[in-house]
N, CA, C and O atoms as a GROMACS GRO file, in nm:
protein
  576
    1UNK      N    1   4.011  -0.088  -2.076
    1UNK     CA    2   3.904  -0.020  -2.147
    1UNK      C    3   3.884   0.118  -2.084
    1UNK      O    4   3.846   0.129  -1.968
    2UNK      N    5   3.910   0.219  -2.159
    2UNK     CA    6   3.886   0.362  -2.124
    2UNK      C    7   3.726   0.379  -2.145
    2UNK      O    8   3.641   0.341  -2.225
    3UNK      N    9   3.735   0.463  -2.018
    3UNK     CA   10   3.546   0.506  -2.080
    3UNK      C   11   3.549   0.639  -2.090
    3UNK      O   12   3.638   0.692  -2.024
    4UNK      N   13   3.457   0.734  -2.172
    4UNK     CA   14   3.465   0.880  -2.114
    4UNK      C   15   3.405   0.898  -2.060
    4UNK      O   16   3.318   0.826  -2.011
    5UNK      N   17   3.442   1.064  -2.041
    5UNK     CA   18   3.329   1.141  -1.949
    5UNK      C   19   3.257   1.134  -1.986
    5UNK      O   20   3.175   1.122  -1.895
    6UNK      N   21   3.184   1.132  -2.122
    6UNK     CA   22   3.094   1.116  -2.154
    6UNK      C   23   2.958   1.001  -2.142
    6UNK      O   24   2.839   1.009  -2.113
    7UNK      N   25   3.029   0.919  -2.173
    7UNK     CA   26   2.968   0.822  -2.141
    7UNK      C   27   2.910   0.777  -1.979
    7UNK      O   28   2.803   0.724  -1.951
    8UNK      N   29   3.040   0.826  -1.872
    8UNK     CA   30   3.003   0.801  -1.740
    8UNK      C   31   2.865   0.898  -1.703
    8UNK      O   32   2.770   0.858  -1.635
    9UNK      N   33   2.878   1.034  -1.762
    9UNK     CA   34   2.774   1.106  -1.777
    9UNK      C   35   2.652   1.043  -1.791
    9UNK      O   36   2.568   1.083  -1.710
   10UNK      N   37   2.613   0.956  -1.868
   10UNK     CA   38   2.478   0.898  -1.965
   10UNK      C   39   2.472   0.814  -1.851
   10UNK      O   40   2.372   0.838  -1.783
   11UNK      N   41   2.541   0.728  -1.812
   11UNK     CA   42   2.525   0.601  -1.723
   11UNK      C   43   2.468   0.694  -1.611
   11UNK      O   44   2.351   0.666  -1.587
   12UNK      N   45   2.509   0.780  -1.548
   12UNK     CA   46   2.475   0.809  -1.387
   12UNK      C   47   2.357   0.927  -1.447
   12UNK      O   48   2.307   0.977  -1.346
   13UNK      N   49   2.290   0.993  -1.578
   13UNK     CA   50   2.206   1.018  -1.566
   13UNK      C   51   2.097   0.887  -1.594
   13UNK      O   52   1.979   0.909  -1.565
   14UNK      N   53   2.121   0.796  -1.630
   14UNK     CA   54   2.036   0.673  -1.692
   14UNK      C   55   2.008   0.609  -1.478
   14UNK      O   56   1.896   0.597  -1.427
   15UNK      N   57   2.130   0.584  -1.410
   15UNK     CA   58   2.083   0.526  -1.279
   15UNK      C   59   2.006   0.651  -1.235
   15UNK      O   60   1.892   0.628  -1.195
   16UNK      N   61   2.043   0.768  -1.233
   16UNK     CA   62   1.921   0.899  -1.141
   16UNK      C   63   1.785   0.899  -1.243
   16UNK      O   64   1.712   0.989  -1.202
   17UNK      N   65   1.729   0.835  -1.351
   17UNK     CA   66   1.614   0.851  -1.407
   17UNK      C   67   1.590   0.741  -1.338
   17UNK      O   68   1.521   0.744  -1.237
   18UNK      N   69   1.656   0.609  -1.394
   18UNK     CA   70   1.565   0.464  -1.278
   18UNK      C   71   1.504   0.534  -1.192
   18UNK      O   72   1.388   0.578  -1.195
   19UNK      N   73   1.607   0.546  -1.094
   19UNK     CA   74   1.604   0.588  -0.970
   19UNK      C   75   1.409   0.634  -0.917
   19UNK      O   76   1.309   0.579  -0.870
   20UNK      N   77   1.451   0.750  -0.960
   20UNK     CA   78   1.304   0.852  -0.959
   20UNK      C   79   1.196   0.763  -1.076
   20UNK      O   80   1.081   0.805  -1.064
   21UNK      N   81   1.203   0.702  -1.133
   21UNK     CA   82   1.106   0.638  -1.231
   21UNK      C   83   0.994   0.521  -1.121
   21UNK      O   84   0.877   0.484  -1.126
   22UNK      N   85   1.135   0.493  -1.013
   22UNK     CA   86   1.110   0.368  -0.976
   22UNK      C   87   1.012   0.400  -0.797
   22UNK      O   88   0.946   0.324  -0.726
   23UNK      N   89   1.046   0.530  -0.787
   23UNK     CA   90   0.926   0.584  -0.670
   23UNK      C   91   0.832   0.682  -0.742
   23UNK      O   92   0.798   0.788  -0.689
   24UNK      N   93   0.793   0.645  -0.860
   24UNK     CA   94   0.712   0.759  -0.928
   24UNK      C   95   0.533   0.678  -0.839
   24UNK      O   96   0.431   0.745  -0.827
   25UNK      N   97   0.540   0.598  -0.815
   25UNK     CA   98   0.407   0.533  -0.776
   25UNK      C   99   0.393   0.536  -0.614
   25UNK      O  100   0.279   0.507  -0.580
   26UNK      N  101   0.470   0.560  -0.521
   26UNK     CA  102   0.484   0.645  -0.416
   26UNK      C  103   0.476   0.726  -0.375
   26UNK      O  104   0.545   0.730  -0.273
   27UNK      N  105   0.406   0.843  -0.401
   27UNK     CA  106   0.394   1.022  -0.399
   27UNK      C  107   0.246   1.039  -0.374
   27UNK      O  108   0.183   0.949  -0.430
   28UNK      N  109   0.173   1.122  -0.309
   28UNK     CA  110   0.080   1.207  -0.328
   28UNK      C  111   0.018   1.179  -0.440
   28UNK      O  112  -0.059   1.085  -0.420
   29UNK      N  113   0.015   1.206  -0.523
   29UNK     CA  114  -0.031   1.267  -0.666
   29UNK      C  115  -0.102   1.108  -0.747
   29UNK      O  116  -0.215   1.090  -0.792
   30UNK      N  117   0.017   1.014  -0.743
   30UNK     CA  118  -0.013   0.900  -0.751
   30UNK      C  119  -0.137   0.820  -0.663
   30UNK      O  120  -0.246   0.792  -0.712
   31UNK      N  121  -0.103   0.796  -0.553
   31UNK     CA  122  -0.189   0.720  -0.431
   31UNK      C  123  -0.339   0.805  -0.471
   31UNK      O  124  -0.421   0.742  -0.538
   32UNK      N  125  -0.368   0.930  -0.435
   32UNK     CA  126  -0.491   0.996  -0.477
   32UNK      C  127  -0.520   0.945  -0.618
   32UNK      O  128  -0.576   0.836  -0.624
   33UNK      N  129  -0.495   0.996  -0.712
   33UNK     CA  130  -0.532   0.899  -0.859
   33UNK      C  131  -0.571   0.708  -0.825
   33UNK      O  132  -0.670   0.640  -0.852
   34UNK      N  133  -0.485   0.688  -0.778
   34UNK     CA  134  -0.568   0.562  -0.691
   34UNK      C  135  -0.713   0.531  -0.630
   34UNK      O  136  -0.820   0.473  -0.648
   35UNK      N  137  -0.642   0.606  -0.553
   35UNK     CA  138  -0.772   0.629  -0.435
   35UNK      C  139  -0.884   0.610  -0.472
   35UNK      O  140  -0.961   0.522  -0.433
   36UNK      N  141  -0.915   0.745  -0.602
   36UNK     CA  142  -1.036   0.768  -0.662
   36UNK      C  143  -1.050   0.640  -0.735
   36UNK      O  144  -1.153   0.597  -0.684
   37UNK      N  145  -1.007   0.543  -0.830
   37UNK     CA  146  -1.021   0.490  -0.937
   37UNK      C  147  -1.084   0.337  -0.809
   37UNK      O  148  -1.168   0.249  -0.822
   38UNK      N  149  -0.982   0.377  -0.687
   38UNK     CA  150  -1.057   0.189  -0.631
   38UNK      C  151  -1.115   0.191  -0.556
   38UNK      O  152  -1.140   0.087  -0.496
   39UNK      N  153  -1.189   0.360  -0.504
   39UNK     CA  154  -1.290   0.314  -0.376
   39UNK      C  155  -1.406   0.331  -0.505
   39UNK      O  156  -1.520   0.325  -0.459
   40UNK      N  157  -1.405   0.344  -0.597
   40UNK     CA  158  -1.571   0.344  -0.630
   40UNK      C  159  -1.655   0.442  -0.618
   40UNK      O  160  -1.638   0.560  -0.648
   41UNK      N  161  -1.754   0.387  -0.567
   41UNK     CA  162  -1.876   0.456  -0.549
   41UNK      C  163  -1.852   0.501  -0.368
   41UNK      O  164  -1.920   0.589  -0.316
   42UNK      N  165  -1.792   0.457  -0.326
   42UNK     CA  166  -1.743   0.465  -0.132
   42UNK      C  167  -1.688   0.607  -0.124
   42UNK      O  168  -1.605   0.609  -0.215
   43UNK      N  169  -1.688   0.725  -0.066
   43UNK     CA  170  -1.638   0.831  -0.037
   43UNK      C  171  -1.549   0.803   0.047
   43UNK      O  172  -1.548   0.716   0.134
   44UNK      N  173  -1.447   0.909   0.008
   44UNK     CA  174  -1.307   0.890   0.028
   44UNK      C  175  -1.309   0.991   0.216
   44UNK      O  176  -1.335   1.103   0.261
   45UNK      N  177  -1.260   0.849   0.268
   45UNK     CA  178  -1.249   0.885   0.438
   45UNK      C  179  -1.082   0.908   0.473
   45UNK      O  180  -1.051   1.004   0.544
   46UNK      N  181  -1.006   0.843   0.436
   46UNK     CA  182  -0.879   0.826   0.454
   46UNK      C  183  -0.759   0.755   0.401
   46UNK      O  184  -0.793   0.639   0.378
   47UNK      N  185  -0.629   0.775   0.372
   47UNK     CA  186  -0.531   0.727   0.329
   47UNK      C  187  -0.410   0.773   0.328
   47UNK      O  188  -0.381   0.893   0.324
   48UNK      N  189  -0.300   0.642   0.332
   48UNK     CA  190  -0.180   0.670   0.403
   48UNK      C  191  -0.077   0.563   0.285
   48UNK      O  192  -0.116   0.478   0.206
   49UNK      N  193   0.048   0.606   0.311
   49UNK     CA  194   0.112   0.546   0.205
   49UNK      C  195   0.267   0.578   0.320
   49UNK      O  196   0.278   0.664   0.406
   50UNK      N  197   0.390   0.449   0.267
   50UNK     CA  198   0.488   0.415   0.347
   50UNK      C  199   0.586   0.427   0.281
   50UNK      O  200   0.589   0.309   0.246
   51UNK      N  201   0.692   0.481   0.221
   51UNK     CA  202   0.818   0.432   0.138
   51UNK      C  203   0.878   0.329   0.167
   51UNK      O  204   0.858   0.283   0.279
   52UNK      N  205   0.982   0.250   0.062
   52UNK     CA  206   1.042   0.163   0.113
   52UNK      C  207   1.179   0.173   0.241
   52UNK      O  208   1.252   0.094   0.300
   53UNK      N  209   1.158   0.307   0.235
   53UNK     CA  210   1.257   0.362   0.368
   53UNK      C  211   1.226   0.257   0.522
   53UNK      O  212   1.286   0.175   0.592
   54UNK      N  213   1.068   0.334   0.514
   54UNK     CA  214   0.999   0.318   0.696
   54UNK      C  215   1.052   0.199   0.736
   54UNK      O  216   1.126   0.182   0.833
   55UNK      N  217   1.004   0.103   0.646
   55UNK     CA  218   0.987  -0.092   0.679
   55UNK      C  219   1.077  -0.156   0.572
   55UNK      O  220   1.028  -0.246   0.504
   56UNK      N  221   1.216  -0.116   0.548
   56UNK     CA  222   1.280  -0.189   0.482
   56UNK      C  223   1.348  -0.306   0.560
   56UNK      O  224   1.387  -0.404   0.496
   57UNK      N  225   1.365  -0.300   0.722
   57UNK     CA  226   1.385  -0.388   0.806
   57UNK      C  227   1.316  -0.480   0.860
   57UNK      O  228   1.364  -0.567   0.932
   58UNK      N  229   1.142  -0.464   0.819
   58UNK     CA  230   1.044  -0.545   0.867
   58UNK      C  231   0.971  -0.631   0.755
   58UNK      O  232   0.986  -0.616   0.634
   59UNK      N  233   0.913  -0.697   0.799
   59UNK     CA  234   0.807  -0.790   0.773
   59UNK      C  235   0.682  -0.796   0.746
   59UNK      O  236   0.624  -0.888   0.687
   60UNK      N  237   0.613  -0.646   0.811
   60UNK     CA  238   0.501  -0.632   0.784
   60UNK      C  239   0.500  -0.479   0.833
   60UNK      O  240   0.592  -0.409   0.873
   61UNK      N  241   0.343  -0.448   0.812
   61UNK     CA  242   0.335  -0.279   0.840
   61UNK      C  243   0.192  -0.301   0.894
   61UNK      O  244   0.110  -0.374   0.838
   62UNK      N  245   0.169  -0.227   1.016
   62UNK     CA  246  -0.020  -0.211   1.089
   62UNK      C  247  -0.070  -0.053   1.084
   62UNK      O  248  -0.008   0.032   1.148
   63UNK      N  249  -0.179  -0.021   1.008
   63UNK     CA  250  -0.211   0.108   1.031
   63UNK      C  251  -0.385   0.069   1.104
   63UNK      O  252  -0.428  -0.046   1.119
   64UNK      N  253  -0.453   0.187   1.136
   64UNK     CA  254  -0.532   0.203   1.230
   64UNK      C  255  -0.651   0.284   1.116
   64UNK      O  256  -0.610   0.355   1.024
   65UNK      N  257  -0.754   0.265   1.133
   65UNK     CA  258  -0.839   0.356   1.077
   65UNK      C  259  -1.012   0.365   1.209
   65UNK      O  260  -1.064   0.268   1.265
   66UNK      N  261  -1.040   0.460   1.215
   66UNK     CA  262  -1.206   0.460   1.281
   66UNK      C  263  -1.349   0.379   1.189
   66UNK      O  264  -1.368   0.397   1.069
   67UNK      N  265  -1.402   0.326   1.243
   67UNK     CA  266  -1.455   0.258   1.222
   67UNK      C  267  -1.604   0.286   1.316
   67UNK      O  268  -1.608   0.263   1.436
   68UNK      N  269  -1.723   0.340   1.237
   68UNK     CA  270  -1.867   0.352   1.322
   68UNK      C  271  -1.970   0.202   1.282
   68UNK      O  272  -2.009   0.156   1.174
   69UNK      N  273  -1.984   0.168   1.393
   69UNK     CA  274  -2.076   0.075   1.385
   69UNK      C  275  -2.256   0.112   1.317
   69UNK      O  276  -2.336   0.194   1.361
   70UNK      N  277  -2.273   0.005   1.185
   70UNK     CA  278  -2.338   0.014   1.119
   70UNK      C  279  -2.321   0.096   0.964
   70UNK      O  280  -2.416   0.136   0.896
   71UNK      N  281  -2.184   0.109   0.930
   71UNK     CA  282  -2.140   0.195   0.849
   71UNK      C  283  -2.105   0.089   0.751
   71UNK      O  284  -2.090  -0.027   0.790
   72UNK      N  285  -2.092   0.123   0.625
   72UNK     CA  286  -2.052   0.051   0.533
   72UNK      C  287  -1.896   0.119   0.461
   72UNK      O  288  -1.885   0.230   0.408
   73UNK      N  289  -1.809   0.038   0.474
   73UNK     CA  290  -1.704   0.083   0.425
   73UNK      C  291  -1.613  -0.016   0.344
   73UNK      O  292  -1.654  -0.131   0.330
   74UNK      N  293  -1.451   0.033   0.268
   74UNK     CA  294  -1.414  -0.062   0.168
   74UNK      C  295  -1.282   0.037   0.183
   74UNK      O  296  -1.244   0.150   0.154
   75UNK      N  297  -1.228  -0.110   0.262
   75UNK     CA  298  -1.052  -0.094   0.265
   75UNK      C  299  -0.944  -0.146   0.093
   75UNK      O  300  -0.917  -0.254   0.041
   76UNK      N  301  -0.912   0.001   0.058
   76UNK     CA  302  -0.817  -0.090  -0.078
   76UNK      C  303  -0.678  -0.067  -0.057
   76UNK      O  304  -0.613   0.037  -0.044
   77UNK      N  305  -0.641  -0.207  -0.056
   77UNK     CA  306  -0.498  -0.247  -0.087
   77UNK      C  307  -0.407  -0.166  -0.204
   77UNK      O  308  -0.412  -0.222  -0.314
   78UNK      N  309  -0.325  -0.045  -0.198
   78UNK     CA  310  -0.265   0.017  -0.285
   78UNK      C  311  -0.141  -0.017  -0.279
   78UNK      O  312  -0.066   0.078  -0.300
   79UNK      N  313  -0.085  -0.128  -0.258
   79UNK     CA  314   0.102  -0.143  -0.244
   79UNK      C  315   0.146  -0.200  -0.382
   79UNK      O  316   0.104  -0.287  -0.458
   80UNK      N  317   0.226  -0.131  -0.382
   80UNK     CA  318   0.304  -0.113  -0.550
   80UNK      C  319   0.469  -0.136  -0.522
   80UNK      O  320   0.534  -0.076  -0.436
   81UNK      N  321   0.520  -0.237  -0.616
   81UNK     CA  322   0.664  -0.174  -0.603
   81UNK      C  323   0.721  -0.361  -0.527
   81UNK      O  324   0.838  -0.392  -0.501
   82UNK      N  325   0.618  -0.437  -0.513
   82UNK     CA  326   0.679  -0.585  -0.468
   82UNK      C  327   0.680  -0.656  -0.578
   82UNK      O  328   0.612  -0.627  -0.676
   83UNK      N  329   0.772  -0.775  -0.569
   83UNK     CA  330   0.807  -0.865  -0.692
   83UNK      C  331   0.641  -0.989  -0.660
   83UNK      O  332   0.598  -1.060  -0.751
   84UNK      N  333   0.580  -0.986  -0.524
   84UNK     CA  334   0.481  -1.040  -0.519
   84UNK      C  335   0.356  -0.948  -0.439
   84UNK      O  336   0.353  -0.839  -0.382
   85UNK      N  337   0.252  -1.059  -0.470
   85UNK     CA  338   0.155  -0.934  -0.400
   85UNK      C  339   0.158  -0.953  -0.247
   85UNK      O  340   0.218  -1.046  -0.193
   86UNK      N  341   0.093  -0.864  -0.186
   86UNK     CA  342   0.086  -0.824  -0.024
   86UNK      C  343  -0.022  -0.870   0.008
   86UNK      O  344  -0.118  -0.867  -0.069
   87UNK      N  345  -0.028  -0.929   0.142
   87UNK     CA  346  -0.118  -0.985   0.232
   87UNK      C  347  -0.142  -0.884   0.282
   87UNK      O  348  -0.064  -0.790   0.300
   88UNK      N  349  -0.279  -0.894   0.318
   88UNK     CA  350  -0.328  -0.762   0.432
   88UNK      C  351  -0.442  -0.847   0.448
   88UNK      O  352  -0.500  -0.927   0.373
   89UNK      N  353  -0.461  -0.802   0.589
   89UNK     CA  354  -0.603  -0.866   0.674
   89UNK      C  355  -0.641  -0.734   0.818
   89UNK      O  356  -0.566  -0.669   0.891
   90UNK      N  357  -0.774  -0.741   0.809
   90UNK     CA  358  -0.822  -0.645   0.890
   90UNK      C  359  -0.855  -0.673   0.987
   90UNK      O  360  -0.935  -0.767   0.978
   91UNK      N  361  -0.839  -0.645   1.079
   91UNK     CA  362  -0.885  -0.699   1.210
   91UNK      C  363  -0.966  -0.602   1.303
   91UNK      O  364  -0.925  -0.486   1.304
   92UNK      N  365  -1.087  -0.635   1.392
   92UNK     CA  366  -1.171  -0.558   1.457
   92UNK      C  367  -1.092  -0.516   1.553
   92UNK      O  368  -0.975  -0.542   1.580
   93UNK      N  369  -1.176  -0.444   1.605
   93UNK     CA  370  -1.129  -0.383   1.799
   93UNK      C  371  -1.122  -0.499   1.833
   93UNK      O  372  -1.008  -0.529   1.870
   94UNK      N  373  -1.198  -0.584   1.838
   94UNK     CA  374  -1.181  -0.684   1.965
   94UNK      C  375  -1.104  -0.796   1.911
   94UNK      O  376  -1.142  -0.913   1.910
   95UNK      N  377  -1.018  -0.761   1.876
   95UNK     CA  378  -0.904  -0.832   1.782
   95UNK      C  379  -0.904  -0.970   1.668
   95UNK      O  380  -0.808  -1.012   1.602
   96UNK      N  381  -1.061  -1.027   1.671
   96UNK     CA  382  -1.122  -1.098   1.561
   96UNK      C  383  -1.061  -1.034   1.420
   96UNK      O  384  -1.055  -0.914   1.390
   97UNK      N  385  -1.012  -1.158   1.334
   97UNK     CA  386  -1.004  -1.106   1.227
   97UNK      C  387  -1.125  -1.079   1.105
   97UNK      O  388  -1.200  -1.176   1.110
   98UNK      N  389  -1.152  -1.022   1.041
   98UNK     CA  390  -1.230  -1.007   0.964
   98UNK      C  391  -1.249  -1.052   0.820
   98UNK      O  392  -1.351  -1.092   0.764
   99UNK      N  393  -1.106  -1.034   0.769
   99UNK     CA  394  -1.057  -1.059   0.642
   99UNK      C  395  -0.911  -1.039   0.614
   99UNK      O  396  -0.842  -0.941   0.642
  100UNK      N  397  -0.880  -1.142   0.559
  100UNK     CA  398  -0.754  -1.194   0.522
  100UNK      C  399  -0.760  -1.260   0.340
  100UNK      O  400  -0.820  -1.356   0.291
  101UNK      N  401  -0.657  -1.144   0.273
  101UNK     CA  402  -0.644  -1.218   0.146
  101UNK      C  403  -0.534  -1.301   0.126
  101UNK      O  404  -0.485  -1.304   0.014
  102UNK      N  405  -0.458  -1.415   0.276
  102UNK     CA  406  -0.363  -1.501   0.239
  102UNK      C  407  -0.363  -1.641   0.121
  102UNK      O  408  -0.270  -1.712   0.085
  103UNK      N  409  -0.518  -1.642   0.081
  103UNK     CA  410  -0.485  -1.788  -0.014
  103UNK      C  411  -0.577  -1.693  -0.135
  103UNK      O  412  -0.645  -1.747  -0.222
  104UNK      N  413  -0.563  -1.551  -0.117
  104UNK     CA  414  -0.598  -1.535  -0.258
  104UNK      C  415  -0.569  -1.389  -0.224
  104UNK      O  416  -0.645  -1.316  -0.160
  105UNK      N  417  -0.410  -1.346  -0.290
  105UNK     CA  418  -0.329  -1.266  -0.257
  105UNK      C  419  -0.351  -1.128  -0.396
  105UNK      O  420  -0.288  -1.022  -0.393
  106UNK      N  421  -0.447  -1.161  -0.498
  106UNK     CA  422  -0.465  -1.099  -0.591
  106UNK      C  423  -0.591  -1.017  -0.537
  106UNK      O  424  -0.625  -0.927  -0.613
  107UNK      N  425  -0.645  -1.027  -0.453
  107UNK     CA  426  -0.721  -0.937  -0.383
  107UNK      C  427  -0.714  -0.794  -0.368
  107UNK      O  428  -0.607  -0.757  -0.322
  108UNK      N  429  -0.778  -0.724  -0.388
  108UNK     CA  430  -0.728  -0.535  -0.354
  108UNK      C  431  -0.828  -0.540  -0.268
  108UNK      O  432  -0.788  -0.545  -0.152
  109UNK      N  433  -0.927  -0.540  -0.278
  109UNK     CA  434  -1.046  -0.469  -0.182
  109UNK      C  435  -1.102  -0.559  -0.075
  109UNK      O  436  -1.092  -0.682  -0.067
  110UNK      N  437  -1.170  -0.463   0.016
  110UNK     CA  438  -1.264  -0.589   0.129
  110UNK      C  439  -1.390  -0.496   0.170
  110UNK      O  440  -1.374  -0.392   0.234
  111UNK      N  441  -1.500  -0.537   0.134
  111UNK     CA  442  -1.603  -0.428   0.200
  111UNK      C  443  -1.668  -0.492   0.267
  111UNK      O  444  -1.709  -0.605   0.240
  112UNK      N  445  -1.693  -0.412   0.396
  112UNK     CA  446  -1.764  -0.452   0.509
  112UNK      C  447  -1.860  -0.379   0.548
  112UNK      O  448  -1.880  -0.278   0.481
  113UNK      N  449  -1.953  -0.405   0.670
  113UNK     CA  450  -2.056  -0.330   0.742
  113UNK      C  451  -1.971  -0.346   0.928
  113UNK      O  452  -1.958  -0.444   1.002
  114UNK      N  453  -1.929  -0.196   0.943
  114UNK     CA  454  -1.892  -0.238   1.083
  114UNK      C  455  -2.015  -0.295   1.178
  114UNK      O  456  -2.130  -0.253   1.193
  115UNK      N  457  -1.940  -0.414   1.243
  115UNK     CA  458  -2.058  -0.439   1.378
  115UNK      C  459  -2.020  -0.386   1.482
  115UNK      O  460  -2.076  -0.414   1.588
  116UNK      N  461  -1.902  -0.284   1.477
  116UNK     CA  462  -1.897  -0.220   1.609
  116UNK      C  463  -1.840  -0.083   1.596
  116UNK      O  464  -1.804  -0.069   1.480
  117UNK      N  465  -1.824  -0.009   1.644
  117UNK     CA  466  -1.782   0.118   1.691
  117UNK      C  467  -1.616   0.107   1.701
  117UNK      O  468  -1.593   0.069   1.816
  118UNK      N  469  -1.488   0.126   1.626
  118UNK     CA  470  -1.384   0.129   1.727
  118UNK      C  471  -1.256   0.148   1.633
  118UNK      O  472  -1.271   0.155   1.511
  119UNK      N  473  -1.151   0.153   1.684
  119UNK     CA  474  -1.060   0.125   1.540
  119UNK      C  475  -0.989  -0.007   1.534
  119UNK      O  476  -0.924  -0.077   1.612
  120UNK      N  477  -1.040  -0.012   1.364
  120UNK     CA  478  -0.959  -0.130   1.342
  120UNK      C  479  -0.849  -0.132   1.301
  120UNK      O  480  -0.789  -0.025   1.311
  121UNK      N  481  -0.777  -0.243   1.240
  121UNK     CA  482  -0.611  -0.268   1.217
  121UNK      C  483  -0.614  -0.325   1.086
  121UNK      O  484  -0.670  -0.430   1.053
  122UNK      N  485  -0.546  -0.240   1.012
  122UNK     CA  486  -0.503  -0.314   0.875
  122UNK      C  487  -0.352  -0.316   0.899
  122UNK      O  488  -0.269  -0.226   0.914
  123UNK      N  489  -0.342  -0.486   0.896
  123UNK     CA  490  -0.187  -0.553   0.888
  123UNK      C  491  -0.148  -0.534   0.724
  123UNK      O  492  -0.244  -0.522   0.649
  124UNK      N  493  -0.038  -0.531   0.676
  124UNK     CA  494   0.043  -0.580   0.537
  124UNK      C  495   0.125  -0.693   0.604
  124UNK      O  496   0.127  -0.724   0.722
  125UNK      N  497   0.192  -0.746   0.500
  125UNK     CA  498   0.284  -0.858   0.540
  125UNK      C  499   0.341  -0.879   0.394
  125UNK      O  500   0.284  -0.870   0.285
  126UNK      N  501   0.474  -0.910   0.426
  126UNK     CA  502   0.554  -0.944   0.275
  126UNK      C  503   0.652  -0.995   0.357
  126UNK      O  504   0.681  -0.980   0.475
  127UNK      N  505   0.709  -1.078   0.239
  127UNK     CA  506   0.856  -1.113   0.266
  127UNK      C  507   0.973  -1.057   0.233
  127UNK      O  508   0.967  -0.988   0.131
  128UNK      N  509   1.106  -1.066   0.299
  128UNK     CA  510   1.187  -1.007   0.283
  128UNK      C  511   1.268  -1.001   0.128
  128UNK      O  512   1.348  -0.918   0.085
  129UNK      N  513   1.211  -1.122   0.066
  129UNK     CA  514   1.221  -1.138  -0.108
  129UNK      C  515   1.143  -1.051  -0.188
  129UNK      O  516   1.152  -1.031  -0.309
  130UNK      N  517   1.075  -1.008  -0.116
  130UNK     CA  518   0.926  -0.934  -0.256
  130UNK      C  519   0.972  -0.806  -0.201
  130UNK      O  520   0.922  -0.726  -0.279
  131UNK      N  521   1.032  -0.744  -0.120
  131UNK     CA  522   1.033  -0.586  -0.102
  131UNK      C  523   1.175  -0.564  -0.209
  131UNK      O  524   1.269  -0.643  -0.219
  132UNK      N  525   1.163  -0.468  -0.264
  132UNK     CA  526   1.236  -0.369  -0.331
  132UNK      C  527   1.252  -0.218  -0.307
  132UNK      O  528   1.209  -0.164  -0.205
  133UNK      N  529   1.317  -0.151  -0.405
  133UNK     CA  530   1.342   0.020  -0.352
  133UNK      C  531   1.248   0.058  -0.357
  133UNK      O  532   1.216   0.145  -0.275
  134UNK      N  533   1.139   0.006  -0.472
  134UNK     CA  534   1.053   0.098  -0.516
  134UNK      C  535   0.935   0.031  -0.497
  134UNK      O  536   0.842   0.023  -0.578
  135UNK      N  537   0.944  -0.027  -0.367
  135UNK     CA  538   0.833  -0.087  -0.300
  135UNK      C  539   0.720   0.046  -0.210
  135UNK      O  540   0.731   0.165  -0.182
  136UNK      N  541   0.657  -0.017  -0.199
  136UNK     CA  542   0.534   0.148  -0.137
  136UNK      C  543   0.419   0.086  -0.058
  136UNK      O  544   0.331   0.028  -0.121
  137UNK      N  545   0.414   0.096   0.097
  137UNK     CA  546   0.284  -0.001   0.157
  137UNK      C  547   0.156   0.164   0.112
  137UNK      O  548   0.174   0.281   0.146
  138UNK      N  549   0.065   0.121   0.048
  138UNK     CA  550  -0.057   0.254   0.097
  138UNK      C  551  -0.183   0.132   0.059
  138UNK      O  552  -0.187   0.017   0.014
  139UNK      N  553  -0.285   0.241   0.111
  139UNK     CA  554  -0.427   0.163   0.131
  139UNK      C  555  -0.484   0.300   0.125
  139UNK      O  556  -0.407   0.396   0.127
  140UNK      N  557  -0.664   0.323   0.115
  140UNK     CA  558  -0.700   0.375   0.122
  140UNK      C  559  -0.883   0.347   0.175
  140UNK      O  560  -0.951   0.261   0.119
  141UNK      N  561  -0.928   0.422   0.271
  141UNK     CA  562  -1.095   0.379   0.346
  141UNK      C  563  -1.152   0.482   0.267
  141UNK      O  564  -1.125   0.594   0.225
  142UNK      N  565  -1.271   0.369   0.264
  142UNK     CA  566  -1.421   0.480   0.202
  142UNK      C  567  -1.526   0.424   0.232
  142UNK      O  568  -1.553   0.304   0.230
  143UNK      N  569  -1.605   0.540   0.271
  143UNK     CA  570  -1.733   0.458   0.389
  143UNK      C  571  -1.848   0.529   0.282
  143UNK      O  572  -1.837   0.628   0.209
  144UNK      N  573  -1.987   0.418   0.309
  144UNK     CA  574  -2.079   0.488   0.182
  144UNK      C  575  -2.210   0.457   0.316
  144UNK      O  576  -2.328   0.488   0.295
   0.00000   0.00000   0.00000
């Protein structure tokens, strides 16, 4: 079976559109449009986002955020791009966990009142089955 140039043309522009189609929810531009739509009414303190590059060898991902005691704030789960959803659980300074959405993984958000001063730890966790190319760890804090 001969193919043409032509055709090989269409095919390798059809894999470079996937391609870019498939980290279109990974970028700047995206995560902010997020941001706004899932902290709410919470003002926007911080957010960070991972390609499937960083942690394509791991298991999970830990980021750090500040945390003032007596503050009210609301960590959202933004990871896009897994065949399942992502676990994430927050954990205090003093390494108590706080919240964990492992038996109810449809979870995005967690709002809390810090009882302490310090930074805490937001874990992800996935398995090596649910990550893909166009997998993306981000989250985003908003304290009200």
């Amino acid at each position: 079976m001969k193919i043409s140039l032509f055709s090989k043309f269409v095919w390798l522009w059809l894999l470079l559109l996937a391609g870019h189609v498939s980290f279109a929810q990974c970028d700047d531009k995206s995560i902010r449009k997020h941001c706004k739509t899932s902290l709410g009414h919470y003002i926007f303190e911080t957010a960070d986002y991972k390609p499937y590059s960083t942690f394509a060898k791991k298991d999970y991902l830990e980021a750090e955020f500040s945390a003032y005691e007596g503050e009210n704030y609301r960590i959202v789960n933004l990871c896009s791009g897994f065949a399942e959803d992502v676990e994430f659980t927050i954990i205090a300074p003093d390494k108590t966990e706080l919240f964990t959405n492992a038996k109810g993984k449809s979870v995005k958000h967690f709002d809390f009142s810090a009882s302490q001063t310090g930074d805490y730890t937001i874990r992800f966790k996935f398995s090596s089955s649910a990550k893909t190319q166009a997998s993306c760890v981000a989250y985003a804090v908003g304290y009200k």
